mmCIF file of C-alpha atoms (C1' of nucleotides) in Angstrom:
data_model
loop_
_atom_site.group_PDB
_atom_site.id
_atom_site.type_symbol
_atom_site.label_atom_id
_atom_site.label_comp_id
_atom_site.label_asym_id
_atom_site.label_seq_id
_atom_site.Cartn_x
_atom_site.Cartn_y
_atom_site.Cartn_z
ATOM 1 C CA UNK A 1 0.000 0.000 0.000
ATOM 2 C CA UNK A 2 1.349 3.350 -1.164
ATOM 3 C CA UNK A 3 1.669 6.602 1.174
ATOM 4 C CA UNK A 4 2.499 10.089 1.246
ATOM 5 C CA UNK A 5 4.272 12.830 2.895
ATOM 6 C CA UNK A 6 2.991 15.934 4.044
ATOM 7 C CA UNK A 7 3.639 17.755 1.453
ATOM 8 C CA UNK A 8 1.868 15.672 -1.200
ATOM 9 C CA UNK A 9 -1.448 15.701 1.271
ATOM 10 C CA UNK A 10 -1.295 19.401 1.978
ATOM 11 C CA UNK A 11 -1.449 19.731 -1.867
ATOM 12 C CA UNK A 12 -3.897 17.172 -2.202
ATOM 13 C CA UNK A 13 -6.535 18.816 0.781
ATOM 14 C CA UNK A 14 -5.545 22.279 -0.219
ATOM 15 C CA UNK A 15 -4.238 22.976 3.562
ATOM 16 C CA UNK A 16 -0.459 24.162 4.316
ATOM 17 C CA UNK A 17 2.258 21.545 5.741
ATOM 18 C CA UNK A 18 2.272 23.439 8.758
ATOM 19 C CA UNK A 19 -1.366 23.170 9.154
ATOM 20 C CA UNK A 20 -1.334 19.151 9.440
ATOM 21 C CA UNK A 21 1.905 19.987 11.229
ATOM 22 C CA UNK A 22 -0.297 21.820 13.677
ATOM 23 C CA UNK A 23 -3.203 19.238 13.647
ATOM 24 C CA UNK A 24 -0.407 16.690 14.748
ATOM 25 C CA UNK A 25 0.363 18.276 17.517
ATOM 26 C CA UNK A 26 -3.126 19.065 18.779
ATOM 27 C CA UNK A 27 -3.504 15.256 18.275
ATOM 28 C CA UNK A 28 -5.561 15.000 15.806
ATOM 29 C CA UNK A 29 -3.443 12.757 13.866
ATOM 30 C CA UNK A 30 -2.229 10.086 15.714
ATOM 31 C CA UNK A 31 -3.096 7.444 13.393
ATOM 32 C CA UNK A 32 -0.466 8.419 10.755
ATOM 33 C CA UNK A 33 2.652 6.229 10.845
ATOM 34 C CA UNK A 34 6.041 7.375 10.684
ATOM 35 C CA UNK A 35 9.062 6.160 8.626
ATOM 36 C CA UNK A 36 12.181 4.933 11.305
ATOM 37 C CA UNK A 37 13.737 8.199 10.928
ATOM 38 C CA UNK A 38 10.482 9.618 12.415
ATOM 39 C CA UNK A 39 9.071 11.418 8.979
ATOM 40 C CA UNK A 40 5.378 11.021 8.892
ATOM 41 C CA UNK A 41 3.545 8.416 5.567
ATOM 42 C CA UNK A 42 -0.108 9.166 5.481
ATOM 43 C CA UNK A 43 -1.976 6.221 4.196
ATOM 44 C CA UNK A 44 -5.068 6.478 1.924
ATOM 45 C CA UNK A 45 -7.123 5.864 5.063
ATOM 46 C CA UNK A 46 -5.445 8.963 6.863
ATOM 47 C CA UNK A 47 -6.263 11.103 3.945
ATOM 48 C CA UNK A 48 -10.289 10.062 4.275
ATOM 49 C CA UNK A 49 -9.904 11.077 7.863
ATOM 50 C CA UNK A 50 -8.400 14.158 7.600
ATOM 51 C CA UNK A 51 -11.356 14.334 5.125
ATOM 52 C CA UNK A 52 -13.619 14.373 7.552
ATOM 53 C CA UNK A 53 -11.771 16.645 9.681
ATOM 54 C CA UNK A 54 -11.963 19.015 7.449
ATOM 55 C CA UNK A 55 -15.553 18.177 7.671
ATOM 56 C CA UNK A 56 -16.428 18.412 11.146
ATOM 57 C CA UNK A 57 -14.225 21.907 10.681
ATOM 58 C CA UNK A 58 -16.420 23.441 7.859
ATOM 59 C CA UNK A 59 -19.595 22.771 10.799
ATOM 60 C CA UNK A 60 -17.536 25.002 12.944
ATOM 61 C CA UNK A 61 -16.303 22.318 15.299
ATOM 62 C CA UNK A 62 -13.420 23.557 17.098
ATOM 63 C CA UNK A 63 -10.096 21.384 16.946
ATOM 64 C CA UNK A 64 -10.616 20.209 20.989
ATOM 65 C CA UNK A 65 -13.778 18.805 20.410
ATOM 66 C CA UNK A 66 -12.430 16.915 16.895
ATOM 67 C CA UNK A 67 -9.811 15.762 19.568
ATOM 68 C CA UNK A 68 -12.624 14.051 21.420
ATOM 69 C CA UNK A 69 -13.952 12.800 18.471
ATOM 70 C CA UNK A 70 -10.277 11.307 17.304
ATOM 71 C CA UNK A 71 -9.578 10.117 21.036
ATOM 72 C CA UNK A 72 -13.195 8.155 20.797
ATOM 73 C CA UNK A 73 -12.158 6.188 17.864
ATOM 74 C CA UNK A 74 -9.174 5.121 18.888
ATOM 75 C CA UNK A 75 -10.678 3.887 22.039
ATOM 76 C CA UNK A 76 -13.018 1.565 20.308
ATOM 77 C CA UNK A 77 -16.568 -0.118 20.077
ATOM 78 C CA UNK A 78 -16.929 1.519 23.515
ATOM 79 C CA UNK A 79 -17.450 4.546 22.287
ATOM 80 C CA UNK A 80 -19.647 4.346 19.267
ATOM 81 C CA UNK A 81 -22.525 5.983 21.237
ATOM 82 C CA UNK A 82 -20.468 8.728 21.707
ATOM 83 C CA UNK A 83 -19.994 9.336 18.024
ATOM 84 C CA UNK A 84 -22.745 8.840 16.947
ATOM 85 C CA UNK A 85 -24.278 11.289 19.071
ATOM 86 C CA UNK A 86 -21.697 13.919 18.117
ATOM 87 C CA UNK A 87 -22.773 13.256 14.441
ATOM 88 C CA UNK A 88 -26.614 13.381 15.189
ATOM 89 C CA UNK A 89 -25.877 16.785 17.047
ATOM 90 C CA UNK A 90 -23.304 18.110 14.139
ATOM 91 C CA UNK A 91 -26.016 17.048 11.640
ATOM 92 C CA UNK A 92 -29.220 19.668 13.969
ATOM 93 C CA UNK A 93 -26.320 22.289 13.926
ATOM 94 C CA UNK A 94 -25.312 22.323 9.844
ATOM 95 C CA UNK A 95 -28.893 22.215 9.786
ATOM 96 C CA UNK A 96 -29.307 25.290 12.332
ATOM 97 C CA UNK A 97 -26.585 26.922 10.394
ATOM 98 C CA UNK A 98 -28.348 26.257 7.003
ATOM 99 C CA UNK A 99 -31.679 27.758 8.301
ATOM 100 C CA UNK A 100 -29.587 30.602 9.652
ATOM 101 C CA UNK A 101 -27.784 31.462 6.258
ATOM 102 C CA UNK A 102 -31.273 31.357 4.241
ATOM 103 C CA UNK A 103 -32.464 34.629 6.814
ATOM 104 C CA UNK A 104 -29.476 36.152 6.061
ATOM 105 C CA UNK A 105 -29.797 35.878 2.211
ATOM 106 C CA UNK A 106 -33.080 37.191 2.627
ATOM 107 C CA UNK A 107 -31.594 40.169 4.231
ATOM 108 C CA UNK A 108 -28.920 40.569 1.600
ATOM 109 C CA UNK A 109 -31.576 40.142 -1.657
ATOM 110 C CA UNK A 110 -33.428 42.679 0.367
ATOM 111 C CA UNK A 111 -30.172 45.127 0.245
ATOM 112 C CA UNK A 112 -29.548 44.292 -3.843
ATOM 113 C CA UNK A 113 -32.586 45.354 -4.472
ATOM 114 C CA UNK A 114 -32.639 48.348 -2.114
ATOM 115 C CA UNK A 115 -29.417 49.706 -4.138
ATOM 116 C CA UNK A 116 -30.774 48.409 -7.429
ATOM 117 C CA UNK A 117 -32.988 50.754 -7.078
ATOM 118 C CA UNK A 118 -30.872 53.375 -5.940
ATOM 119 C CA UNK A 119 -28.472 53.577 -8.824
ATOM 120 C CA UNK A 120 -31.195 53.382 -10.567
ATOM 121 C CA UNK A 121 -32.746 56.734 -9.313
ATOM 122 C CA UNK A 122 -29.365 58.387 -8.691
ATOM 123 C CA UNK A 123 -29.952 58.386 -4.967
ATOM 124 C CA UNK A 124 -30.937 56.771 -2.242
ATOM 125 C CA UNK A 125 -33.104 58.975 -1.283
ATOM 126 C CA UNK A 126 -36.037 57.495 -3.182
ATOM 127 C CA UNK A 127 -35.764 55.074 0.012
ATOM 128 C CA UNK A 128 -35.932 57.745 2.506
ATOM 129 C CA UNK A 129 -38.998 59.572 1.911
ATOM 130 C CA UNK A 130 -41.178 56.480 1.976
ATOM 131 C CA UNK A 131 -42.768 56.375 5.528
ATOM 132 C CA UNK A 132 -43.551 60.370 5.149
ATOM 133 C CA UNK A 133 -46.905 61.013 4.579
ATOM 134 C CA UNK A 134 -47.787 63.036 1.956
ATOM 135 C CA UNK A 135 -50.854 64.994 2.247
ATOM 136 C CA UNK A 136 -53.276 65.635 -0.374
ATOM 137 C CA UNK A 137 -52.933 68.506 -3.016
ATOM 138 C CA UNK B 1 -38.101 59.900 18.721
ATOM 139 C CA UNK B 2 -37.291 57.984 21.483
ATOM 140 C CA UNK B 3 -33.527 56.091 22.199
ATOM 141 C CA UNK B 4 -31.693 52.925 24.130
ATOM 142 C CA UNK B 5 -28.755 52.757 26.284
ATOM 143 C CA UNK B 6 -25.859 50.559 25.224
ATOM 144 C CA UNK B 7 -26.772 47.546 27.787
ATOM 145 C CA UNK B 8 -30.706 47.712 26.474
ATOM 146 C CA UNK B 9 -29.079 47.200 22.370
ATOM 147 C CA UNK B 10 -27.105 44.731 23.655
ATOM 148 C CA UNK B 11 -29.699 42.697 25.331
ATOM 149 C CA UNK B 12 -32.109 43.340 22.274
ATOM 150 C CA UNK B 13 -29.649 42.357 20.120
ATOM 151 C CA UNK B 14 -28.134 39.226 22.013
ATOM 152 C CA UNK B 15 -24.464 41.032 22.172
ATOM 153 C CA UNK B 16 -22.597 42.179 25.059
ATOM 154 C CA UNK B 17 -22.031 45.761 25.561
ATOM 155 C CA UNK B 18 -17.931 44.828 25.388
ATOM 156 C CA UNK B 19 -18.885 44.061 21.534
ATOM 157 C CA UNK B 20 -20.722 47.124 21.066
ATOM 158 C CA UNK B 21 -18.096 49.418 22.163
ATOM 159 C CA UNK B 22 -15.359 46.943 20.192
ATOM 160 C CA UNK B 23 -17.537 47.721 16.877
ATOM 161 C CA UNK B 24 -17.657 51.196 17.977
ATOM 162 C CA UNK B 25 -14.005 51.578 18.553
ATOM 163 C CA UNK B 26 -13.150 49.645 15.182
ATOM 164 C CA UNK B 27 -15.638 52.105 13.327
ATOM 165 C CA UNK B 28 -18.766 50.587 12.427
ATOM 166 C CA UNK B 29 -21.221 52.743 14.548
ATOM 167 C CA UNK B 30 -19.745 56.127 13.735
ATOM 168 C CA UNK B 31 -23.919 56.875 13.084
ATOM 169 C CA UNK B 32 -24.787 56.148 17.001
ATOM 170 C CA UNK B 33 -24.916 59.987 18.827
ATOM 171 C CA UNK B 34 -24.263 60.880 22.059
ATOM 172 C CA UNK B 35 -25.778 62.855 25.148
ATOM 173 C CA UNK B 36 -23.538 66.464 26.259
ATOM 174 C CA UNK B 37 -21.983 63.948 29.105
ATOM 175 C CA UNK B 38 -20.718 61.274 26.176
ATOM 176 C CA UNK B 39 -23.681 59.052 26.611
ATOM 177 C CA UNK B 40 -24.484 56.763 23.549
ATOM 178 C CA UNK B 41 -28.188 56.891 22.091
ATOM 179 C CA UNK B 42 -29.145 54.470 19.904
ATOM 180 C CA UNK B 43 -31.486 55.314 17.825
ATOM 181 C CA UNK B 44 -34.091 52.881 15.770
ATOM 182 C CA UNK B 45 -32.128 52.819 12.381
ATOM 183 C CA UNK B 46 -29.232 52.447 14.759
ATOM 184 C CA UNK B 47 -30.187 49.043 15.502
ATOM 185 C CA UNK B 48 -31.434 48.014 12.186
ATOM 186 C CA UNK B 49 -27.844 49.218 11.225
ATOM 187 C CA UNK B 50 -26.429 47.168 13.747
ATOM 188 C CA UNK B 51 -29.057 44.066 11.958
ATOM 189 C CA UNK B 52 -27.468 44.580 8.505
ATOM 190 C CA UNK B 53 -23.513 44.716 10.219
ATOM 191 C CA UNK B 54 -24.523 41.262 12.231
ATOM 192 C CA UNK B 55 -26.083 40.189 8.839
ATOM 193 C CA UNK B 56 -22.774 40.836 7.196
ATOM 194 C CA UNK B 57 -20.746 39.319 9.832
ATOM 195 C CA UNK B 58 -22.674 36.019 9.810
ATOM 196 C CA UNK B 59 -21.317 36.142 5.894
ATOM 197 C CA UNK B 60 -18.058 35.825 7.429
ATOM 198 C CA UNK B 61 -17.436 39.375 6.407
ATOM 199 C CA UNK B 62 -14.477 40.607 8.865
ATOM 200 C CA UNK B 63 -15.176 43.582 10.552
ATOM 201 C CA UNK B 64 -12.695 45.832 9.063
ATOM 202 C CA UNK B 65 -14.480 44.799 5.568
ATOM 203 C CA UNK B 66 -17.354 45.904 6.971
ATOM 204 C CA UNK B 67 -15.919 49.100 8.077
ATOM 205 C CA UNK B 68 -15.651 49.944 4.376
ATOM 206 C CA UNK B 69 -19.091 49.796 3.647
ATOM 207 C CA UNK B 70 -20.031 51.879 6.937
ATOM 208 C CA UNK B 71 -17.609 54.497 5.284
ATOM 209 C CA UNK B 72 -19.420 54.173 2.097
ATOM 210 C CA UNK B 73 -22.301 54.399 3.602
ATOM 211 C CA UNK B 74 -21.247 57.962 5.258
ATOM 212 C CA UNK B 75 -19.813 59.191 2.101
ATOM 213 C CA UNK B 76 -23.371 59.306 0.370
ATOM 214 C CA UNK B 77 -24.500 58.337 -3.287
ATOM 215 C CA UNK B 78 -21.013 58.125 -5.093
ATOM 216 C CA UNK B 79 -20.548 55.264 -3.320
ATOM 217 C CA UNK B 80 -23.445 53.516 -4.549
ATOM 218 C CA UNK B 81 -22.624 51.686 -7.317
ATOM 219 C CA UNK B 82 -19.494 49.970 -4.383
ATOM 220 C CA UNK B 83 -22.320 48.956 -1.814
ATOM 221 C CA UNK B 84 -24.735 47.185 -4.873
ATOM 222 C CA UNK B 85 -21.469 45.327 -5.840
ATOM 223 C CA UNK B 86 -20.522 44.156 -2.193
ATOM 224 C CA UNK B 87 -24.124 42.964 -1.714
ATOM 225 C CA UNK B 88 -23.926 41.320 -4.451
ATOM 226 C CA UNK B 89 -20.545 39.407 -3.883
ATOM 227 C CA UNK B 90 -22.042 38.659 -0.248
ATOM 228 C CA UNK B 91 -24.815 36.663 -2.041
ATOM 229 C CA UNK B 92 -22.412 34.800 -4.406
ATOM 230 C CA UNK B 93 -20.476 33.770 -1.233
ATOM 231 C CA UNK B 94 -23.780 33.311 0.813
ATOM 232 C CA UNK B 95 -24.667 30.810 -1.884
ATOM 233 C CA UNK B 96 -21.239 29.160 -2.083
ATOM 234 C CA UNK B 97 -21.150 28.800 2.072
ATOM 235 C CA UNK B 98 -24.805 26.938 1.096
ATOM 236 C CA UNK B 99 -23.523 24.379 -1.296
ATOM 237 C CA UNK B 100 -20.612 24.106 0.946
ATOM 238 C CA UNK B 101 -23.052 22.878 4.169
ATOM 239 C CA UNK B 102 -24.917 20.607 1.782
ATOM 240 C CA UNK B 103 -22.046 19.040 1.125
ATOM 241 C CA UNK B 104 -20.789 18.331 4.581
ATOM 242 C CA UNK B 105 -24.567 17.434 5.506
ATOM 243 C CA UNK B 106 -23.895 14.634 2.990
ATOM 244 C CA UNK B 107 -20.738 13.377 4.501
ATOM 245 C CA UNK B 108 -22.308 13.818 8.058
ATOM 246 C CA UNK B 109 -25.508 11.711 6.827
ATOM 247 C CA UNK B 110 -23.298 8.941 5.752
ATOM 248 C CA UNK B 111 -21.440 9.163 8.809
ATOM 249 C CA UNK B 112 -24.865 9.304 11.145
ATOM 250 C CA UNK B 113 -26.040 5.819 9.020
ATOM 251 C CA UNK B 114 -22.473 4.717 9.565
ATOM 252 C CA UNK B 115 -22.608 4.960 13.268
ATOM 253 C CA UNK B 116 -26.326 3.445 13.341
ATOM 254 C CA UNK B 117 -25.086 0.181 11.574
ATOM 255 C CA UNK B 118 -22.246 0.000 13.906
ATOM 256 C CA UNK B 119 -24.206 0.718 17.058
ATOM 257 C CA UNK B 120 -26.932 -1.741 16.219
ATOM 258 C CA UNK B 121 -24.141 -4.639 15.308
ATOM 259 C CA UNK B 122 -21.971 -3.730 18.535
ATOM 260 C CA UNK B 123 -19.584 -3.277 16.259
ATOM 261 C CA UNK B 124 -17.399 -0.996 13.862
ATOM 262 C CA UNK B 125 -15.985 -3.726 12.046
ATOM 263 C CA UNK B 126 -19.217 -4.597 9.935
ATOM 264 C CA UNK B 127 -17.899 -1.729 7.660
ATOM 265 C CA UNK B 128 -14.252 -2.599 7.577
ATOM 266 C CA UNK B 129 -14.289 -5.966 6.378
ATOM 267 C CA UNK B 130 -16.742 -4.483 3.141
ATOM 268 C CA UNK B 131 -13.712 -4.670 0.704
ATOM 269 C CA UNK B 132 -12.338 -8.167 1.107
ATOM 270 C CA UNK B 133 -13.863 -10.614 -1.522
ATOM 271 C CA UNK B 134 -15.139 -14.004 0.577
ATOM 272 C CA UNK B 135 -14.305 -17.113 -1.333
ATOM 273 C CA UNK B 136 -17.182 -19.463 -2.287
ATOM 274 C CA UNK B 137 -17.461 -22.026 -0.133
ATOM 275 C "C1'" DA C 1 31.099 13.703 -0.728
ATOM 276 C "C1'" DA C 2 28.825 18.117 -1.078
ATOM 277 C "C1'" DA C 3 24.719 20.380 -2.002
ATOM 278 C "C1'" DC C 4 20.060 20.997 -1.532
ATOM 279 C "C1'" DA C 5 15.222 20.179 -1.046
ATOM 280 C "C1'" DA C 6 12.114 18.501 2.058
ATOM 281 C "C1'" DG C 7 11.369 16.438 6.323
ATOM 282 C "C1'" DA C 8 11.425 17.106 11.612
ATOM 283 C "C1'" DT C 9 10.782 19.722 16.364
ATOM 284 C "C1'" DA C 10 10.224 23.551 19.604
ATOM 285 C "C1'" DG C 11 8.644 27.499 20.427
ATOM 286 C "C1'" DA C 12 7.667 32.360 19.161
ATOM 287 C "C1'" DG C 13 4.632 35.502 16.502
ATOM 288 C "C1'" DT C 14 0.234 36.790 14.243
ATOM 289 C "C1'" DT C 15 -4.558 37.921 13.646
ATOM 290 C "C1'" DA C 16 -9.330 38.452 14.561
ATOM 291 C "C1'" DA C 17 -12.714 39.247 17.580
ATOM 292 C "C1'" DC C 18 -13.657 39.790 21.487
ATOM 293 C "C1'" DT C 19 -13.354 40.328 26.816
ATOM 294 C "C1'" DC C 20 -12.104 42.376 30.760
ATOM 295 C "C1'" DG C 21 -10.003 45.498 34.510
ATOM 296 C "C1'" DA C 22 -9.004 49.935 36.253
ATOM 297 C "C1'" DA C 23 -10.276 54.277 37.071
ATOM 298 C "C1'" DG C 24 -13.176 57.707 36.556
ATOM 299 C "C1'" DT C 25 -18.094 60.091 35.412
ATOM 300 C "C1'" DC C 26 -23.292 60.369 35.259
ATOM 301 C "C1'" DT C 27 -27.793 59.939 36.920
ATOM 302 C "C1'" DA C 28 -31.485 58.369 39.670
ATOM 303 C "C1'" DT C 29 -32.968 57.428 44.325
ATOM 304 C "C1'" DC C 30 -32.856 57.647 49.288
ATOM 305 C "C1'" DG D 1 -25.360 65.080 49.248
ATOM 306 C "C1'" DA D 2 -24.184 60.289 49.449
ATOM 307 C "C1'" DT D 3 -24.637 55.745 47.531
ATOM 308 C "C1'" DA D 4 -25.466 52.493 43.759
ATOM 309 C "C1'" DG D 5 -25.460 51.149 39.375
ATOM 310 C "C1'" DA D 6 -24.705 52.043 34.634
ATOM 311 C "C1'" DC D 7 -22.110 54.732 31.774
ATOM 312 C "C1'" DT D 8 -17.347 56.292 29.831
ATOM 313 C "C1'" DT D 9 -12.254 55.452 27.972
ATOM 314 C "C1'" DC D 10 -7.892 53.247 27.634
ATOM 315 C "C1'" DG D 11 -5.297 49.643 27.317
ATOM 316 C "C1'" DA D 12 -4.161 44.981 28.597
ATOM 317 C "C1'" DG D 13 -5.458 40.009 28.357
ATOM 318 C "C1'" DT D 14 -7.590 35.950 26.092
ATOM 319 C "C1'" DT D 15 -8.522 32.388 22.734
ATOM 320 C "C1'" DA D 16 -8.441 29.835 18.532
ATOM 321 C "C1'" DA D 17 -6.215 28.565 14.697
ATOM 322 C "C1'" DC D 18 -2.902 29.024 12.443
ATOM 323 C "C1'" DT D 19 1.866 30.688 10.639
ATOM 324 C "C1'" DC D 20 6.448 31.108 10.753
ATOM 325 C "C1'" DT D 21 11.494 30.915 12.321
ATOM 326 C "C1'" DA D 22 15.412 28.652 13.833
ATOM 327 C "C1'" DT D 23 17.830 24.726 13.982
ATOM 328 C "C1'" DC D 24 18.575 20.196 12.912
ATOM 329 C "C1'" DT D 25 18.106 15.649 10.185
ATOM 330 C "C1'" DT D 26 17.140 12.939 6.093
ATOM 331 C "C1'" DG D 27 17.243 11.547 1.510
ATOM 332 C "C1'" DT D 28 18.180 12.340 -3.256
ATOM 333 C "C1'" DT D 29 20.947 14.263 -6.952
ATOM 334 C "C1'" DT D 30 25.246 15.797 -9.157
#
DNA sequence: AAACAAGATAGAGTTAACTCGAAGTCTATC
DNA sequence: GATAGACTTCGAGTTAACTCTATCTTGTTT
């Protein structure tokens, strides 16, 4: 089975070496294997879980919880309630996140058309004057 | 027209009043007036000001980017044409940080059916032994 | 064998976005 | 007018997640 150095995954997962160099360290990593002289070969199988890593990262996990996540499967059938858990909660929270980014590109469609509008006229004043009553004339 | 202290905002708006003066000290609510003694008022359109900045930050707009569009906002219609196009590039990457969730949902789906197989065999290793052809026997 | 790129560690530096402490001022109530 | 509580500024401290520097080792190439 072929591996890689860090070099060729930081490429590969668009991160920098000192990045996984830094994810080592925080021990997220301590399933890659090292050659005698200590320089680190990540197999396929290290590359799927920095995959998912990078995964529970995009839900905003910080790196100390991942830990716990990391620590939990190298401790075994023991703690697949655990993970599963933390994937049933990371699934309500992308979720939370998803409903949260749909209000906020409501907001910002609102604002396009607000200076659509604007340019349009010149000024955004044609926004200003709309709650004054005008009175009959 | 009536106003709100700093500490009534910040419950109304679910900040602290540390973050209000930080966004005040980096810029962002040069808008919000003050009593003769230095008191801030915030007004109504101060707070939906402070909706469309906490709209922008959940973008992941950083604040000093945000900063520029207060200023443009402050400098009047020339800058018009520079707010439309921001809004618009905050819905392009609104959209992208939605395809990019959907994505990770998917991996954390697999990963939530992953954990339910294991949990209800006792076992992780119903998925690792997948790839290894059994002989006829 | 000398050079050189790429690997390693340890630890310092950076950046963003707060978060807080100190010290003083305002304002409302007793 | 004194006390309490909320307001002010200034500047220091915190935290997360890198990011880099210095120094050394390894492995390949000329």
């Amino acid at each position: 089975m072929n591996t890689y150095t860090i070099s060729e995954v930081a490429k590969q997962l668009n991160l920098t070496v000192y990045t996984l160099r830094y994810y080592d360290k925080e021990g997220l990593l301590p399933f890659v294997e090292r050659t005698s002289s200590g320089i680190r070969m990540f197999k396929e199988s290290d590359i799927e879980a920095l995959k998912v890593i990078e995964c529970l990262k995009s839900t905003g996990m910080p790196i100390k919880e991942i830990k716990n996540f990391i620590d939990w499967c190298s401790d075994g059938d023991s703690t697949l309630q655990q993970r599963y858990d933390m994937f049933i909660e990371r699934k309500a929270s992308v979720e939370a996140q998803m409903e949260e980014l749909k209000k906020t590109l409501e907001l910002i469609d609102h604002k396009c058309n607000y200076y659509k509008t604007a340019l349009e006229a010149g000024t955004e004043d044609v926004h200003k004057s709309n709650k004054i009553e005008i009175p009959h004339s």
